[in-house]
Every structure is written in structure tokens, then in C-alpha cells.
Coordinates of C-alpha atoms in Angstrom, one line a residue:
X16 CA -33.1 -65.9 90.7
X17 CA -30.5 -66.6 88.0
X18 CA -28.8 -64.0 85.9
X19 CA -30.2 -64.1 82.2
X20 CA -28.5 -61.9 79.1
X21 CA -30.8 -60.3 77.1
X22 CA -32.2 -61.8 74.4
X23 CA -32.1 -58.8 71.6
X24 CA -28.9 -57.3 70.8
X25 CA -27.1 -55.7 67.9
X26 CA -25.9 -59.0 67.2
X27 CA -29.3 -60.7 66.8
X28 CA -30.4 -61.7 63.5
X29 CA -34.0 -61.4 63.0
X30 CA -33.5 -57.1 63.9
X31 CA -33.3 -56.7 60.0
X32 CA -33.7 -52.6 60.5
X33 CA -30.8 -51.8 62.8
X34 CA -28.7 -48.9 61.4
X35 CA -25.4 -51.0 61.5
X36 CA -22.7 -47.8 60.3
X37 CA -22.1 -44.4 60.9
X38 CA -21.2 -42.6 58.2
X39 CA -19.0 -39.6 58.8
X40 CA -19.7 -36.7 56.0
X41 CA -16.5 -34.9 56.3
X42 CA -13.8 -36.7 54.7
X43 CA -10.6 -37.1 56.3
X44 CA -7.0 -34.8 55.8
X45 CA -4.6 -35.3 53.6
X46 CA -1.1 -35.1 52.9
X47 CA -0.5 -32.1 50.3
X48 CA 2.4 -30.7 49.0
X49 CA 3.7 -27.5 49.6
X50 CA 3.9 -25.0 46.1
X51 CA 7.2 -23.2 46.8
X52 CA 8.4 -22.9 42.9
X53 CA 6.7 -19.2 42.1
X54 CA 8.9 -18.0 45.3
X55 CA 11.9 -18.7 42.7
X56 CA 10.6 -16.9 40.0
X57 CA 10.2 -13.5 38.5
X58 CA 6.0 -13.1 38.0
X59 CA 5.2 -11.1 35.0
X60 CA 2.5 -11.3 32.4
X61 CA 1.4 -10.2 29.1
X62 CA -1.5 -8.1 28.1
X63 CA -4.5 -9.8 26.4
X64 CA -5.3 -9.9 22.5
X65 CA -1.8 -8.7 21.8
X66 CA -0.9 -12.6 20.8
X67 CA 0.5 -15.5 23.3
X68 CA 4.2 -15.1 22.8
X69 CA 6.0 -12.9 24.9
X70 CA 9.9 -11.7 23.9
X71 CA 12.3 -10.0 26.6
X72 CA 15.6 -8.3 25.0
X73 CA 18.4 -7.7 27.0
X74 CA 21.6 -5.2 26.5
X75 CA 25.0 -7.0 26.0
X76 CA 27.1 -5.3 28.2
X77 CA 30.6 -2.9 27.4
X78 CA 34.1 -4.3 28.7
X79 CA 36.2 -1.6 30.1
X80 CA 38.0 1.1 27.3
X81 CA 41.6 1.4 28.6
X82 CA 42.9 2.9 25.4
X83 CA 43.3 6.5 25.6
X84 CA 41.9 8.9 23.3
X85 CA 43.9 10.4 20.5
X86 CA 44.0 14.1 21.5
X87 CA 42.5 15.7 18.0
X88 CA 40.9 13.2 17.0
X89 CA 36.8 12.2 16.6
X90 CA 36.9 8.3 17.8
X91 CA 34.6 5.4 16.3
X92 CA 31.3 5.4 18.2
X93 CA 30.1 1.9 19.7
X94 CA 27.4 0.2 18.5
X95 CA 25.0 -1.3 20.4
X96 CA 24.1 -5.3 21.1
X97 CA 21.2 -6.8 22.1
X98 CA 19.9 -10.7 22.3
X99 CA 15.9 -11.8 22.7
X100 CA 14.1 -14.8 24.4
X101 CA 10.8 -15.2 23.5
X102 CA 7.9 -18.0 24.4
X103 CA 4.6 -18.9 24.5
X104 CA 2.3 -18.8 26.8
X105 CA 0.4 -22.4 26.9
X106 CA -3.2 -23.1 28.4
X107 CA -3.7 -26.2 31.1
X108 CA -7.1 -27.2 32.1
X109 CA -9.4 -30.0 33.9
X110 CA -12.8 -30.9 34.8
X111 CA -14.9 -33.2 36.7
X112 CA -18.4 -33.8 35.9
X113 CA -21.1 -35.6 38.5
X114 CA -24.7 -36.7 37.4
X115 CA -27.2 -35.7 39.1
X116 CA -28.7 -38.6 41.2
X117 CA -25.2 -38.4 42.5
X118 CA -25.3 -34.4 43.4
X119 CA -28.4 -34.8 45.2
X120 CA -28.3 -38.5 47.2
X121 CA -24.1 -38.6 48.3
X122 CA -23.4 -37.9 52.3
X123 CA -20.7 -34.8 51.4
X124 CA -21.5 -31.9 49.5
X125 CA -19.4 -33.6 46.6
X126 CA -19.4 -30.9 44.5
X127 CA -17.3 -28.6 47.1
X128 CA -14.7 -32.0 47.4
X129 CA -14.4 -32.4 44.1
X130 CA -13.7 -28.6 43.9
X131 CA -11.1 -28.9 46.2
X132 CA -9.4 -31.9 44.6
X133 CA -9.4 -30.7 41.4
X134 CA -7.7 -27.1 42.4
X135 CA -5.1 -29.4 44.2
X136 CA -3.7 -31.0 41.2
X137 CA -4.4 -27.2 39.6
X138 CA -2.2 -26.2 41.9
X139 CA 0.6 -28.9 41.9
X140 CA 0.8 -28.4 37.8
X141 CA 1.7 -24.8 38.5
X142 CA 4.5 -25.8 41.0
X143 CA 5.5 -28.7 38.7
X144 CA 5.7 -27.1 35.5
X145 CA 7.7 -24.4 37.1
X146 CA 10.5 -26.8 38.7
X147 CA 11.1 -28.9 35.7
X148 CA 12.0 -25.2 34.0
X149 CA 14.4 -25.0 37.2
X150 CA 15.4 -28.7 36.1
X151 CA 16.0 -28.5 32.6
X152 CA 18.9 -26.5 32.4
X153 CA 20.4 -28.9 35.3
X154 CA 23.0 -30.2 33.8
X155 CA 24.5 -27.1 33.3
X156 CA 23.7 -25.6 37.1
X157 CA 24.3 -28.5 38.8
X158 CA 26.8 -29.5 41.5
X159 CA 27.5 -32.7 44.0
X160 CA 28.0 -32.0 47.8
X161 CA 31.3 -31.8 48.4
X162 CA 30.6 -33.7 51.4
X163 CA 28.8 -37.1 51.7
X164 CA 25.5 -35.1 52.3
X165 CA 24.4 -31.3 52.3
X166 CA 26.5 -29.1 54.1
X167 CA 26.3 -25.6 55.2
X168 CA 29.9 -25.4 52.8
X169 CA 27.8 -26.7 49.7
X170 CA 25.3 -23.3 50.4
X171 CA 28.9 -21.1 50.8
X172 CA 30.2 -22.6 47.6
X173 CA 27.0 -22.1 45.7
X174 CA 25.9 -18.0 47.0
X175 CA 29.9 -17.4 46.3
X176 CA 29.9 -18.3 42.9
X177 CA 26.7 -16.7 42.1
X178 CA 28.3 -13.6 43.6
X179 CA 31.5 -14.1 41.2
X180 CA 29.0 -13.9 38.4
X181 CA 27.6 -11.0 39.6
X182 CA 24.0 -12.6 40.3
X183 CA 22.1 -10.4 42.7
X184 CA 19.7 -11.8 45.9
X185 CA 16.5 -12.9 44.9
X186 CA 14.7 -10.9 47.8
X187 CA 14.7 -7.6 48.8
X188 CA 16.4 -7.9 52.3
X189 CA 19.8 -8.8 50.2
X190 CA 18.9 -13.6 50.6
X191 CA 19.3 -15.9 48.2
X192 CA 16.0 -17.9 47.5
X193 CA 16.3 -21.8 48.4
X194 CA 13.8 -25.1 47.7
X195 CA 15.1 -28.0 50.4
X196 CA 13.4 -31.3 50.1
X197 CA 13.0 -32.7 54.2
X198 CA 15.6 -35.2 53.8
X199 CA 18.7 -32.7 52.7
X200 CA 17.4 -30.5 55.7
X201 CA 17.9 -32.7 58.1
X202 CA 21.9 -33.7 57.0
X203 CA 22.2 -29.7 57.2
X204 CA 20.5 -29.3 60.5
X205 CA 23.2 -32.1 61.7
X206 CA 25.9 -30.5 60.0
X207 CA 27.8 -28.7 63.2
X208 CA 30.2 -26.3 60.5
X209 CA 30.6 -22.4 61.3
X210 CA 27.8 -20.5 60.1
X211 CA 25.9 -23.2 59.5
X212 CA 21.6 -23.6 59.8
X213 CA 19.6 -21.0 62.0
X214 CA 16.2 -22.4 62.4
X215 CA 13.2 -19.7 61.6
X216 CA 12.0 -19.6 65.2
X217 CA 15.0 -18.0 65.9
X218 CA 14.7 -15.1 63.1
X219 CA 15.4 -11.4 65.3
X220 CA 12.2 -10.6 62.9
X221 CA 9.9 -14.3 62.4
X222 CA 7.5 -12.4 62.0
X223 CA 8.5 -11.5 58.3
X224 CA 8.8 -15.1 57.5
X225 CA 8.0 -16.8 53.6
X226 CA 5.2 -19.5 53.4
X227 CA 7.4 -23.1 54.1
X228 CA 10.2 -21.1 55.4
X229 CA 12.3 -23.7 57.5
X230 CA 15.5 -21.4 58.4
X231 CA 18.4 -19.8 56.7
X232 CA 22.3 -20.3 55.9
X233 CA 24.5 -18.4 53.8
X234 CA 22.6 -15.7 52.9
X235 CA 19.9 -17.9 51.6
X236 CA 16.1 -18.1 52.8
X237 CA 15.6 -21.8 52.8
X238 CA 11.5 -23.1 51.7
X239 CA 10.6 -26.9 52.4
X240 CA 9.2 -28.8 49.0
X241 CA 9.2 -32.2 48.8
X242 CA 8.2 -31.7 45.4
X243 CA 12.1 -31.3 44.1
X244 CA 13.8 -32.9 41.4
X245 CA 15.7 -36.1 42.5
X246 CA 18.1 -38.2 40.0
X247 CA 19.0 -42.6 40.6
X248 CA 16.4 -44.5 42.5
X249 CA 16.3 -45.8 46.2
X250 CA 18.9 -46.0 48.0
X251 CA 20.9 -43.9 45.3
X252 CA 18.4 -40.8 44.7
X253 CA 20.2 -37.7 45.2
X254 CA 17.8 -34.6 45.5
X255 CA 17.8 -31.2 44.0
X256 CA 18.3 -28.6 46.3
X257 CA 18.3 -25.1 44.3
X258 CA 19.8 -22.0 45.2
X259 CA 18.1 -18.9 43.5
X260 CA 19.4 -15.6 42.2
X261 CA 17.5 -12.2 41.2
X262 CA 16.3 -12.9 37.2
X263 CA 16.8 -16.2 37.0
X264 CA 13.5 -17.6 35.7
X265 CA 10.5 -15.9 34.5
X266 CA 7.0 -16.8 35.4
X267 CA 4.3 -15.5 33.2
X268 CA 0.7 -15.1 32.7
X269 CA -2.1 -14.1 30.2
X270 CA -3.3 -11.1 32.5
X271 CA -6.4 -11.8 34.2
X272 CA -6.2 -15.5 33.0
X273 CA -3.3 -16.7 35.0
X274 CA -3.4 -19.5 37.8
X275 CA -4.2 -18.8 41.1
X276 CA -1.1 -18.1 43.6
X277 CA -1.0 -20.9 45.5
X278 CA 1.4 -22.0 48.5
X279 CA -0.3 -23.7 51.1
X280 CA -2.7 -25.6 49.8
X281 CA -4.5 -26.9 53.4
X282 CA -5.2 -22.8 53.5
X283 CA -5.6 -21.4 50.3
X284 CA -7.9 -22.5 47.4
X285 CA -7.1 -22.4 44.0
X286 CA -9.8 -20.6 41.7
X287 CA -12.2 -23.4 40.2
X288 CA -15.2 -23.0 38.2
X289 CA -17.9 -24.9 39.9
X290 CA -21.2 -24.9 37.1
X291 CA -24.7 -26.5 38.0
X292 CA -25.8 -28.6 35.2
X293 CA -29.4 -28.0 33.8
X294 CA -31.5 -29.7 30.8
X295 CA -29.7 -28.4 27.4
X296 CA -28.7 -29.0 23.7
X297 CA -26.0 -31.3 25.2
X298 CA -28.1 -32.4 27.9
X299 CA -31.3 -32.9 27.3
X300 CA -32.7 -34.2 30.4
X301 CA -29.9 -32.6 33.0
X302 CA -28.1 -35.9 33.4
X303 CA -25.2 -33.9 34.3
X304 CA -25.9 -32.4 38.0
X305 CA -22.8 -30.4 37.8
X306 CA -19.2 -30.1 36.7
X307 CA -16.1 -28.3 38.3
X308 CA -13.0 -27.2 36.5
X309 CA -9.7 -25.1 35.6
X310 CA -8.5 -23.4 33.4
X311 CA -5.3 -20.8 33.0
X312 CA -2.9 -19.7 30.7
X313 CA 1.5 -20.2 31.7
X314 CA 4.3 -20.3 30.5
X315 CA 7.7 -20.2 32.5
X316 CA 10.8 -19.2 31.2
X317 CA 14.9 -19.1 31.8
X318 CA 15.5 -15.9 31.7
X319 CA 19.4 -15.8 31.1
X320 CA 21.1 -18.6 29.3
X321 CA 24.2 -17.3 29.3
X322 CA 25.0 -16.7 32.7
X323 CA 22.3 -19.0 34.7
X324 CA 21.1 -17.2 37.8
X325 CA 20.5 -20.0 40.0
X326 CA 22.5 -23.5 41.2
X327 CA 21.2 -26.9 41.7
X328 CA 23.1 -29.0 44.8
X329 CA 23.0 -32.6 44.6
X330 CA 22.7 -34.9 47.7
X331 CA 22.2 -38.3 49.2
X332 CA 20.5 -38.2 51.8
X333 CA 21.8 -40.0 55.7
X334 CA 18.2 -41.6 56.4
X335 CA 16.9 -43.3 53.2

């Protein structure tokens, strides 16, 4: 008997009811940035109901007295001098609304997914606002690399100049905090000078790592981030690498109303409001099925503009 192929297949035009697509109900992963810049700030807050402007003050240091006192003579008292720095918290907010029909028919949990997407935007907003304050002073704190690309000598110079200005380390273990782009880190790892980069996995105590910590160099713990400042355009882009000491930039919340502290958005979720819709005066039929939103009050301020307590190293990348 001759072989006869199947007379009905998935391509048979007369079979109209066949399912042709299987729709996955879980979204694919996304390429999310890490949020590192809060690690370089001094966290602070102001209470509610005391206004929205915060003012810091700092006494000016006395110089040395090298003149002997005259015997039996009461000298002149010294006047104290202080300076002030002030800033005003601002509010940041966004929302997404979903129709009742969309909420009822979407194949995924669209409210939860909308909240996740908005949460990433909120976290990126905090990180970028914070970075922008560091970048505001770039003209005063930036230095070019001593070589063609970023090397250990550039960190040695940055840390030395900070130490020469009596800027203390940022962390309790006596380290400055560095924030570096992966492209710049690539060149740093390729530097073979003595006292070079130490990978975080080679630490004596790797359990004490900061989120996103790539390694250390010249008393600087390096955090990897793609959300760094840049100048120029491809192929002449220069990437900012930040070396930060104690007391450089303050990050101020309005108490209880500040942003969530998120570093890794794949593991942490920014606090988002999820509101189920219902008939009300503004929406009598309840057409809006749900809304997701965030709101926070936040301020980032440079705390010392007389002696900036951080450096920005501008570097080319050898791989772009």
C-alpha cells in the first residue's frame, strides 16, 4: 500500500479553530542599571511640619597661634565664625492608570508589572538626581588621566589630593568610595602597575562586600555603575569615575516621605502605591480599574564647596 501523508495538519486552511500561539504570561527579564550613588552620600532627613528648607552650618577653623602671650596682659578674645549651606526638598511623582477592561482581560498581572516598571523609573530617578549633584561641580573637581586610559596612578593621585586637603575616608574601614563605569573598569583591570586593582573575590573578607562592589584600589572601594556622567560623543566619550570622601554630598529625605533605598532593582523593589479603582465622583462608572504611583520628597546638596570632598577622573575607554 502506498504511503499517504496526513490529510489534516496545522496548516490546513479549513480547520479554523486551532490555537496558533501560546502566550507566555511572564515577561522576559530587562537590562536594568544598578543604583550606586546613594552609597557616596551622607544620609540625613528633616522632620515633617518644620518647613521644607534645611540649613546646615560649619565653623571655620582657627589657624595656629605662633605669637607668645605678653606676661600680665589680658589679650583679645577670638570671634567664632561659621558658614551656612541650605537646600530645599522637592517632590517627585509619577503614576500609571489602567482601564478596568485591561485589568480584567490582560494575560499577565498587569498591575504588578506596571508597579515594577514604575519602581525602576523611581529608583533610576533617585540615582540620577544624586549623580547630577556630583556632576554639578565637575568643572571644579575633575582631572584627566595621567596615561592614555584609567590606571592605578589616577586613583593614587585622587586619594592623595583628598588626603592633602584633610578629607577623611568615607567608610568605617578607612576606604574612599569609588563609582566606576564597566568600560573604565576594564582599562583599570588591564593596568599592571604595582598597587593595582584587587578583585572583590580576592578580599580577605568577601562577606563584607557592598552591593555592586567590583574591587578596590588605592584605599578606594569601587562600585560598578553604568549611570555615570560622561562628556563628549562617540568615539570621544570620556567617562566619569568618582572618588568620594566623607562629607561630600548630603542626601536628605523629608522624614517618612523619602524615596526607597534601592541599589539592585532585580532584587529590591521601590515602594509603589497600588490603588484599585471603583465608581466615584471623578469616575462615576469605575472605568479606571487601577492606578500605580510613587511620590517622595528628596534633596541632594553639596556639603562643602570651599574644599570639595571628592574627585572626578575623566577617562577614555580602550574598547569603544
